[in-house]
Tab-separated table of C-alpha atoms and ligand atoms in Angstrom:
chain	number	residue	atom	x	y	z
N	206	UNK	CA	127.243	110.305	94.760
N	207	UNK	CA	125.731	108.655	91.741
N	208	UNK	CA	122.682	106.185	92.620
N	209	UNK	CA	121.314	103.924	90.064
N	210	UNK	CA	117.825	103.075	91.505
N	211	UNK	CA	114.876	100.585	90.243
N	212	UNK	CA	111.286	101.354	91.346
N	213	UNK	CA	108.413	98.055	90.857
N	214	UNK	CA	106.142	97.751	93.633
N	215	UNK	CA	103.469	97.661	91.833
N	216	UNK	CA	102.165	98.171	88.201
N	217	UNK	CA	104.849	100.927	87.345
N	218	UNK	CA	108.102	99.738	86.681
N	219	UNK	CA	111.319	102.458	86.661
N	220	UNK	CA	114.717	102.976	86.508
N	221	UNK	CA	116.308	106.166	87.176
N	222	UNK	CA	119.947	107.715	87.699
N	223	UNK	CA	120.305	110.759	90.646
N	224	UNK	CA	123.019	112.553	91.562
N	225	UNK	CA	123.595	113.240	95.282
N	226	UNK	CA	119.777	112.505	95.886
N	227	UNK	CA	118.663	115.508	94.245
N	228	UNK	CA	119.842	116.026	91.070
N	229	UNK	CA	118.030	113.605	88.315
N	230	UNK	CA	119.848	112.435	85.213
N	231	UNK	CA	117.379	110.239	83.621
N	232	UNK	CA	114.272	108.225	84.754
N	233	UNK	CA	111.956	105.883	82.695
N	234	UNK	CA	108.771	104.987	83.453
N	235	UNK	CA	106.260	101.949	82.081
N	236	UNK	CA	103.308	101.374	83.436
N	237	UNK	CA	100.613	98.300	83.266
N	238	UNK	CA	97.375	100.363	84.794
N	239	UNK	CA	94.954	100.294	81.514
N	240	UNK	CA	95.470	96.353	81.331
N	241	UNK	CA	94.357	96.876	85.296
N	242	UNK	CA	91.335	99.510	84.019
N	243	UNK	CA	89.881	96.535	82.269
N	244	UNK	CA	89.808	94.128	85.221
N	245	UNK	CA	87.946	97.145	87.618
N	246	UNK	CA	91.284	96.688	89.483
N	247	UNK	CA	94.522	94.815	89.813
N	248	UNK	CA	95.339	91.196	89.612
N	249	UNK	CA	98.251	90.818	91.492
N	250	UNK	CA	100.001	87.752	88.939
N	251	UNK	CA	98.872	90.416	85.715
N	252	UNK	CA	101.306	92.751	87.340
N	253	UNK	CA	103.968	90.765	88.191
N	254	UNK	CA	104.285	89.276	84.659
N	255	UNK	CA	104.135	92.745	83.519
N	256	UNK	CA	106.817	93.906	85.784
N	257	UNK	CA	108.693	90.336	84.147
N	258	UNK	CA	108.254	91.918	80.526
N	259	UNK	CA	109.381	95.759	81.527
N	260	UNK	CA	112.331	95.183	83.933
N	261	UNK	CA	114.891	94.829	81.320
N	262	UNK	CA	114.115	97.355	78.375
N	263	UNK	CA	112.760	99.722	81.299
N	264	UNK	CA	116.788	99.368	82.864
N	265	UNK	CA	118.205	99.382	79.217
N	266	UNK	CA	116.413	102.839	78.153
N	267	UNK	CA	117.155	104.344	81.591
N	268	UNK	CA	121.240	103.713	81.286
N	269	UNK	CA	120.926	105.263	77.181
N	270	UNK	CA	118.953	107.991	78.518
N	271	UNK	CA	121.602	108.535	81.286
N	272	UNK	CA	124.259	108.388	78.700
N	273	UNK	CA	123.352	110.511	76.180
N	274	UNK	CA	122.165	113.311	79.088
N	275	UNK	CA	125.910	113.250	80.295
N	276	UNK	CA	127.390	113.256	77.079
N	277	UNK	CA	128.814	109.632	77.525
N	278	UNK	CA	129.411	107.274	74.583
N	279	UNK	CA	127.982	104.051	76.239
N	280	UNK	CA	126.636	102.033	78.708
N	281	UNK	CA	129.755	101.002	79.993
N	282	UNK	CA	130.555	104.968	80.447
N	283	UNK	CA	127.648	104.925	82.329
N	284	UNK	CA	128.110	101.969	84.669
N	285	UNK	CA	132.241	103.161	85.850
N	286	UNK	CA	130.420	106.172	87.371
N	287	UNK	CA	127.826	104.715	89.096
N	288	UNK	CA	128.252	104.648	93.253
N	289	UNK	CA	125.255	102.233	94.348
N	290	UNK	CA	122.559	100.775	93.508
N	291	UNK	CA	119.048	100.635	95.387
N	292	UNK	CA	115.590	99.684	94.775
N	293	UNK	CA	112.090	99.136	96.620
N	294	UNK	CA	111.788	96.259	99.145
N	295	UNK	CA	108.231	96.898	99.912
N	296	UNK	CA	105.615	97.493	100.779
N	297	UNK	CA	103.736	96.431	97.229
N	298	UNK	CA	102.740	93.518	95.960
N	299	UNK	CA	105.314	90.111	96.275
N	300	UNK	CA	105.533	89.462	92.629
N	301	UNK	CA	106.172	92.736	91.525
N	302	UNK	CA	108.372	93.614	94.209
N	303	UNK	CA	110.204	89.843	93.312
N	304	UNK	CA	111.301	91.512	90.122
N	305	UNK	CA	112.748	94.632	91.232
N	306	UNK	CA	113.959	93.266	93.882
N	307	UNK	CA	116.305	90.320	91.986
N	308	UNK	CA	116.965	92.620	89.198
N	309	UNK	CA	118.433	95.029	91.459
N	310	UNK	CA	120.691	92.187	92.761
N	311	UNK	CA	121.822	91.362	90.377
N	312	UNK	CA	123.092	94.068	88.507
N	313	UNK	CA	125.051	94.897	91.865
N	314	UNK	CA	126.620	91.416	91.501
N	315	UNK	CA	127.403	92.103	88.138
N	316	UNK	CA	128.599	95.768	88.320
N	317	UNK	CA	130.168	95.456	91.508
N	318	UNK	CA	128.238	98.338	93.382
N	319	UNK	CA	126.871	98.379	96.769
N	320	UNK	CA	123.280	98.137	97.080
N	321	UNK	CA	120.532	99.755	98.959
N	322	UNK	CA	117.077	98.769	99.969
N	323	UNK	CA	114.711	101.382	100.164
N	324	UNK	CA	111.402	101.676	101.760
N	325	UNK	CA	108.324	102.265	99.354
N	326	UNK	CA	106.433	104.954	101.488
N	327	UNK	CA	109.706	106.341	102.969
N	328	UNK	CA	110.727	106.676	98.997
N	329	UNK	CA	107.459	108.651	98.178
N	330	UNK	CA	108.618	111.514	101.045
N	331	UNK	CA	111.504	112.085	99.104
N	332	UNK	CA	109.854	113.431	95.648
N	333	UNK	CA	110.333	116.606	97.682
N	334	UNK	CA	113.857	116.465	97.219
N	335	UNK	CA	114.173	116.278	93.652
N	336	UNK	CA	113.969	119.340	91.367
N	337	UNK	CA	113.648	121.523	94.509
N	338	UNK	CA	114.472	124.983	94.742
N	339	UNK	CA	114.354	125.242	98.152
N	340	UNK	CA	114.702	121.974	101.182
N	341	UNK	CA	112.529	121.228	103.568
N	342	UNK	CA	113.955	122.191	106.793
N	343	UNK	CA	113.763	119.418	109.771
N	344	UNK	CA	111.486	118.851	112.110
N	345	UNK	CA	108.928	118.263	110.006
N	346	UNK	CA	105.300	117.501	109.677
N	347	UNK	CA	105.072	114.658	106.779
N	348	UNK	CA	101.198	113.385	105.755
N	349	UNK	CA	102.022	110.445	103.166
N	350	UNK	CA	98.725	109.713	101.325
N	351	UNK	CA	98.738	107.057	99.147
N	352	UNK	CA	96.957	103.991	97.464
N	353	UNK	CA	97.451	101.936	99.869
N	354	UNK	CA	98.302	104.148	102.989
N	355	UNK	CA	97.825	107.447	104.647
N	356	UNK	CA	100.503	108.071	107.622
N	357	UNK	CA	101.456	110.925	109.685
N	358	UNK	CA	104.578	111.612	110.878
N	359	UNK	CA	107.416	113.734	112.991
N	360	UNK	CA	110.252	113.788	110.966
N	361	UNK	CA	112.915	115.018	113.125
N	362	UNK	CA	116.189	114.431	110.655
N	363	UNK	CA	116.653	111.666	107.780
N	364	UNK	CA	115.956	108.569	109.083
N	365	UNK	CA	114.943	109.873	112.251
N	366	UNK	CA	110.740	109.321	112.379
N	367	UNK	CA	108.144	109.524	114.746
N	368	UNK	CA	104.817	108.114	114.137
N	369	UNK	CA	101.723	109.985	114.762
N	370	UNK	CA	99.139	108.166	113.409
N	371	UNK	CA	97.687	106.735	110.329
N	372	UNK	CA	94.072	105.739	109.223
N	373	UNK	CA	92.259	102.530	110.836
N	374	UNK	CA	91.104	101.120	107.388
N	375	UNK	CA	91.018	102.405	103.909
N	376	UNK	CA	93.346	104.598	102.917
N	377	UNK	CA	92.780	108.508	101.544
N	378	UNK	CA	93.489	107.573	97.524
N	379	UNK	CA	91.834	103.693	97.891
N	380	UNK	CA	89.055	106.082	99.459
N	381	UNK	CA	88.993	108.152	96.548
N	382	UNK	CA	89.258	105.006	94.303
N	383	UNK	CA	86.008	103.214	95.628
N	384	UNK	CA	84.087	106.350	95.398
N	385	UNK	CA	84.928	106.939	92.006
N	386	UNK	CA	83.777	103.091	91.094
N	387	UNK	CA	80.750	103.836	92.852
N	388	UNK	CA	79.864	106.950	91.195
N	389	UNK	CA	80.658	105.519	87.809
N	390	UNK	CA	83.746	108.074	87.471
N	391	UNK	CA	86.405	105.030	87.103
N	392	UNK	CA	87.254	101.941	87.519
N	393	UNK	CA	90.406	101.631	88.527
N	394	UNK	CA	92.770	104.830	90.185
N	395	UNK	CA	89.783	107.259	89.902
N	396	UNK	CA	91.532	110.197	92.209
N	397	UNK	CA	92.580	112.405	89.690
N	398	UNK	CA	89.444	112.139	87.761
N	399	UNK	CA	86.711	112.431	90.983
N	400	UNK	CA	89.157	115.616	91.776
N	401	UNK	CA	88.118	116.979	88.258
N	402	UNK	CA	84.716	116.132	88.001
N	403	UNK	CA	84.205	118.045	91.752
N	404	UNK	CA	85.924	120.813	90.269
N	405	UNK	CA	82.949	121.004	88.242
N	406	UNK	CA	80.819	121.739	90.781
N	407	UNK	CA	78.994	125.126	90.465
N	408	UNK	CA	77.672	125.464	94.392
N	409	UNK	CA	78.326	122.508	96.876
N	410	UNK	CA	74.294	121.814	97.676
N	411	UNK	CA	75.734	118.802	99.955
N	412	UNK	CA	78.219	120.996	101.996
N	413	UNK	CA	78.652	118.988	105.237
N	414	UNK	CA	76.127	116.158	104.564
N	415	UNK	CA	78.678	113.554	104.731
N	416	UNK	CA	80.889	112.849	107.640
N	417	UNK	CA	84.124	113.876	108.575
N	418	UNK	CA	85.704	110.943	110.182
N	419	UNK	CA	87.469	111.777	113.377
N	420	UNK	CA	88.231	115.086	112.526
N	421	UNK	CA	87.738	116.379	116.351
N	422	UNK	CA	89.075	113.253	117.878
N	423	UNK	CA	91.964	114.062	119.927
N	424	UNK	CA	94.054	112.220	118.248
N	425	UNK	CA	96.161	111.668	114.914
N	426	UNK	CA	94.266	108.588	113.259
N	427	UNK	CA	92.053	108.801	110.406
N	428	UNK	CA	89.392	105.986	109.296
N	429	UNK	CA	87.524	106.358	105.726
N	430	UNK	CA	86.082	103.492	104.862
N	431	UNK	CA	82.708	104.527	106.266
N	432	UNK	CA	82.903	107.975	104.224
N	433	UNK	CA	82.062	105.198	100.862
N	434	UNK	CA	79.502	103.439	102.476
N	435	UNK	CA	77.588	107.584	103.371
N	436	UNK	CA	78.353	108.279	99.614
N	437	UNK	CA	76.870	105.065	98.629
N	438	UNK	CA	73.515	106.064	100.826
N	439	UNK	CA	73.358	109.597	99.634
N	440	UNK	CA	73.426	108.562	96.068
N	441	UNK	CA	70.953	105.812	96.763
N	442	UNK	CA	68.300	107.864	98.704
N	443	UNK	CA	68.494	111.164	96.453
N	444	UNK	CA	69.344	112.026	93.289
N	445	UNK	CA	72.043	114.333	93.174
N	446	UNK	CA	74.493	115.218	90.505
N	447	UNK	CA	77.899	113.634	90.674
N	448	UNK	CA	80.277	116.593	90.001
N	449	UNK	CA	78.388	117.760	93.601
N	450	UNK	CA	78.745	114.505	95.187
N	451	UNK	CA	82.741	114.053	94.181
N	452	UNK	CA	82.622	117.851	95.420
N	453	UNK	CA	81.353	117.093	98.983
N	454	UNK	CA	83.187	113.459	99.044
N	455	UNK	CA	86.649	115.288	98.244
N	456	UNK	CA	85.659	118.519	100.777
N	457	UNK	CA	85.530	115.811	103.374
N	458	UNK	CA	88.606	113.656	102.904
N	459	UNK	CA	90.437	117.104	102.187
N	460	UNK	CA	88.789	118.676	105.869
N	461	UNK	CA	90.091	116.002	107.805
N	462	UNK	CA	93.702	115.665	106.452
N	463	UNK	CA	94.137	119.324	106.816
N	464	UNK	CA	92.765	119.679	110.045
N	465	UNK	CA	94.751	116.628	111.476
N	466	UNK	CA	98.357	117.825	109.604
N	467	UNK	CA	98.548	121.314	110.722
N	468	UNK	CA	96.938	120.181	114.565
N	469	UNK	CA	100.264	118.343	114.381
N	470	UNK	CA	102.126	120.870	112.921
N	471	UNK	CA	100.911	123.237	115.766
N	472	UNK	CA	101.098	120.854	118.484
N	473	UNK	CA	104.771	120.031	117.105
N	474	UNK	CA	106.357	122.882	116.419
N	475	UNK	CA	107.626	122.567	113.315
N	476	UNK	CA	109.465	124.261	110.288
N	477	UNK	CA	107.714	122.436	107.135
N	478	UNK	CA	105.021	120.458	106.518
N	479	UNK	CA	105.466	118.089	103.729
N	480	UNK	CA	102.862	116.018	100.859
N	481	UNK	CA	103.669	112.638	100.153
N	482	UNK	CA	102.410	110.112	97.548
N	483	UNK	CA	99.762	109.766	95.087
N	484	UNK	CA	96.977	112.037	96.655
N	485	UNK	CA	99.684	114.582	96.950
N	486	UNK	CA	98.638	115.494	93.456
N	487	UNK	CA	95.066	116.736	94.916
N	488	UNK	CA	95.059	120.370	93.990
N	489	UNK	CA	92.215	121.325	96.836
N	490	UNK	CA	94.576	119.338	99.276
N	491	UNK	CA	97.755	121.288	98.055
N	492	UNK	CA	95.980	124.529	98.271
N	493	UNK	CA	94.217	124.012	101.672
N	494	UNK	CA	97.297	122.853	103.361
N	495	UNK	CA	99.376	125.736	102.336
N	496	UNK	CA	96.134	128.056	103.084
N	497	UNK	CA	95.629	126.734	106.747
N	498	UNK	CA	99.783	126.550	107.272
N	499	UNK	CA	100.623	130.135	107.174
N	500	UNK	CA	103.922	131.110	107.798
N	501	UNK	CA	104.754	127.483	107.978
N	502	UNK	CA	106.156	126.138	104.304
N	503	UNK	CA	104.322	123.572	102.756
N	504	UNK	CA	106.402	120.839	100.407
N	505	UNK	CA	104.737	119.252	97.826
N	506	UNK	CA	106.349	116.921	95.102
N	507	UNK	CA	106.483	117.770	91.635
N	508	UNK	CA	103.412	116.006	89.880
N	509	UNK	CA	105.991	113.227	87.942
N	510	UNK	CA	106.819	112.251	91.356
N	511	UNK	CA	103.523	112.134	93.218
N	512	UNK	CA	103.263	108.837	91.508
N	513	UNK	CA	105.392	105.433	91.609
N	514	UNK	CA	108.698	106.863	90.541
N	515	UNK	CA	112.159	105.385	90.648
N	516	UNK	CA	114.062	108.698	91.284
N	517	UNK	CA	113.065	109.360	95.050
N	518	UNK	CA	113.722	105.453	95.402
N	519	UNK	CA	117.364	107.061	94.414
N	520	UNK	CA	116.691	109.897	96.487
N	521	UNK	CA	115.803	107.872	99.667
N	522	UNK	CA	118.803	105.398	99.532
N	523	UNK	CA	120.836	108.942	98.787
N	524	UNK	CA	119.945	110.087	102.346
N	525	UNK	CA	119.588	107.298	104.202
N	526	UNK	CA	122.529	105.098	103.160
N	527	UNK	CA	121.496	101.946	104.781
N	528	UNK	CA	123.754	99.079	102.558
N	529	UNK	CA	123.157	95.275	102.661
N	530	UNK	CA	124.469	92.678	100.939
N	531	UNK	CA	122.330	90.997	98.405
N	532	UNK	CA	121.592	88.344	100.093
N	533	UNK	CA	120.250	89.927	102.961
N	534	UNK	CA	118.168	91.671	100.700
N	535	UNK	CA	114.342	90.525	100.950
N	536	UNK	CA	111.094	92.065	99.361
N	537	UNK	CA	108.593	92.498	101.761
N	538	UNK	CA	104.996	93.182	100.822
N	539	UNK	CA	103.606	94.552	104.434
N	540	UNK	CA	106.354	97.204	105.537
N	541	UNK	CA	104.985	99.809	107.257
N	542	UNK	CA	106.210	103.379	107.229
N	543	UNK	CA	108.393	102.509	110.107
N	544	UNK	CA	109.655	99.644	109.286
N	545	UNK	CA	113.159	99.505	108.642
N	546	UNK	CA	114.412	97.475	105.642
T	81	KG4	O1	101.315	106.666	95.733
T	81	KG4	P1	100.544	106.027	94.644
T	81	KG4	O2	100.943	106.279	93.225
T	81	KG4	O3	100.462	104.497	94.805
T	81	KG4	C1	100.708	103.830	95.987
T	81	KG4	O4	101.886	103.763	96.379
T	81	KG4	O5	99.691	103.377	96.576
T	81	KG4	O6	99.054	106.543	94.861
T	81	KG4	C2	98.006	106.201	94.031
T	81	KG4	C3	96.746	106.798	94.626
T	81	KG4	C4	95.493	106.265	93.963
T	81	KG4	O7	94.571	105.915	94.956
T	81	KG4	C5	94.995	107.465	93.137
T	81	KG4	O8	93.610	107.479	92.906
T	81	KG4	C6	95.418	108.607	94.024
T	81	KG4	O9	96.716	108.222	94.462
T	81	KG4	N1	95.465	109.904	93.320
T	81	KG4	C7	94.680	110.965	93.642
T	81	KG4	C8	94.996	111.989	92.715
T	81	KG4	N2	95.958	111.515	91.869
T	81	KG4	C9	96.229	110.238	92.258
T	81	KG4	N3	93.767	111.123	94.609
T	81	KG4	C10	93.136	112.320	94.680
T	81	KG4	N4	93.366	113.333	93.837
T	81	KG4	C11	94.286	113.228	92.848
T	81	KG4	N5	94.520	114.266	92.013
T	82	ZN	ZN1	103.436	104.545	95.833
């Protein structure tokens, strides 16, 4: 089964063809984030107008791309062998979302394919299907960590999730984000570069001076907006150098997702234990995980798709062929990992 699928919940817009949910054909990318670097952060309207000006040459490039990797002579070639289409209903932002969303529509109007809404987080599990050598077998332990959310969850088959728990406030990468800002690493998405500066760090003089939110709660949760505001006082009251502050701010965020992951993956019994979403890219996390797992295998996406990606969108729809009708067919911003679309 061919899926045509279109990715823009927030400043990346995509558009990417999969076969059978794991085999990709073609995927482009465009993203607005350095107009959001010079802001200190995003302006929701920026975005969306930026999602307005993509959308179209973004879909165009994909479908050439798609036809010249299966040896088609046009679009048109293309478009006959397409099943479905699906795209992102949320969670994002509304006016990026808005674009995907309609564009989506209506290119199943005009092709006449069904279409497929797909849920943003649930999307971001499924970069562990693509490009895999080997599947992650069900139940599973999944820990999606992202900008905007950090989630764990039992998931017993497709479609078939239990929640766990999540984190109170900020989430793991907006965690990352704010400490970055605050240590003058970045201004805007400063995970991957905090992660390199701490892997600077010679000797860890800080080791354990900042909390570990409840990591020996008996319980799933996780809550790190208070981890910024200890950063913010240890950098205030001492001098210290930043590649050993981002060293001791990452040990702890790291600590407690590992220690809460495999207590469920103990306490659950299960076969894998699966990375989702942008902090998925963490290299400590990925290592620490599959250090403290064992025999247990531990999935983690390819980097391309630790990021906003339209191919797991594809993936997602793939295995969890929920079709609507375009006009039942609404974007919605606050969808939870739960929610169904
Ligand atoms: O999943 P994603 O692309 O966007 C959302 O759906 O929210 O995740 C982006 C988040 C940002 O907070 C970014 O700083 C973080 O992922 N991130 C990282 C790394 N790479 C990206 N955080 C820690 N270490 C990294 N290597
Ligand atoms: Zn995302």
């Amino acid at each position: 089964m061919r899926i045509f699928a279109i990715e823009s919940s927030c400043d990346e817009t995509a558009a990417s063809l999969v076969d059978d949910g794991v085999k990709e054909i073609a995927t482009v990318v465009a993203s607005s984030s350095k107009i959001h670097e010079q802001t200190e952060g995003i302006v929701p309207e920026v975005a969306a107008r930026k999602q307005v000006e993509y959308v179209v040459p973004v879909i165009s490039e994909a479908l050439d791309k798609s036809a010249k990797a299966l040896g088609l002579k046009t679009i048109e070639d293309v478009v006959r062998g397409i099943d479905a289409v699906a795209v992102t209903s949320g969670p994002g932002l509304i006016g990026s979302l808005l674009v995907g969303v309609e564009a989506a529509k209506a290119l199943s109007l005009a092709w006449g394919k069904p279409l497929i809404p797909v849920n943003h987080l649930v999307g971001h599990i499924y970069g562990n299907w693509l490009e895999a050598e080997v599947l992650p077998e069900f139940p599973a332990v999944v820990l999606v960590v992202s900008g905007g959310h950090t989630d764990l969850i039992l998931m017993k088959g497709h479609g078939y999730f239990e929640y766990l728990g999540g984190t109170y406030d900020d989430a793991a990468g907006e965690s990352f984000d704010k400490t970055a800002r605050l240590l003058g690493i970045s201004r805007y998405l400063g995970g991957a570069l905090l992660s390199k500066k701490a892997a600077k760090c010679r000797k860890n003089t800080l080791s354990g001076r900042l909390p570990r939110p409840l990591l020996h709660e008996d319980n799933y949760d996780f809550s790190f907006s208070g981890l910024k505001t200890a950063v913010k006082r240890l950098v205030e009251n001492e001098k210290n150098k930043v590649e050993v502050v981002a060293c001791e701010f990452e040990n702890a965020v790291v600590d407690v997702l590992v220690e809460k992951t495999i207590k469920a993956m103990k306490e659950k019994n299960v076969r894998s234990v699966i990375l989702a979403g942008g902090v998925s890219a963490n290299t400590q996390l990925r290592s620490r995980m599959k250090e403290a797992a064992g025999e247990v295998s531990v999935f983690v996406p390819p980097l391309k798709y630790t990021g906003d990606n339209s191919a797991y969108i594809a993936s997602a729809a793939y295995f969890n062929q929920v079709y609507k009708k375009y006009e039942d067919i609404q974007a919605n911003p606050s969808l939870g990992v739960m929610d169904k679309v």
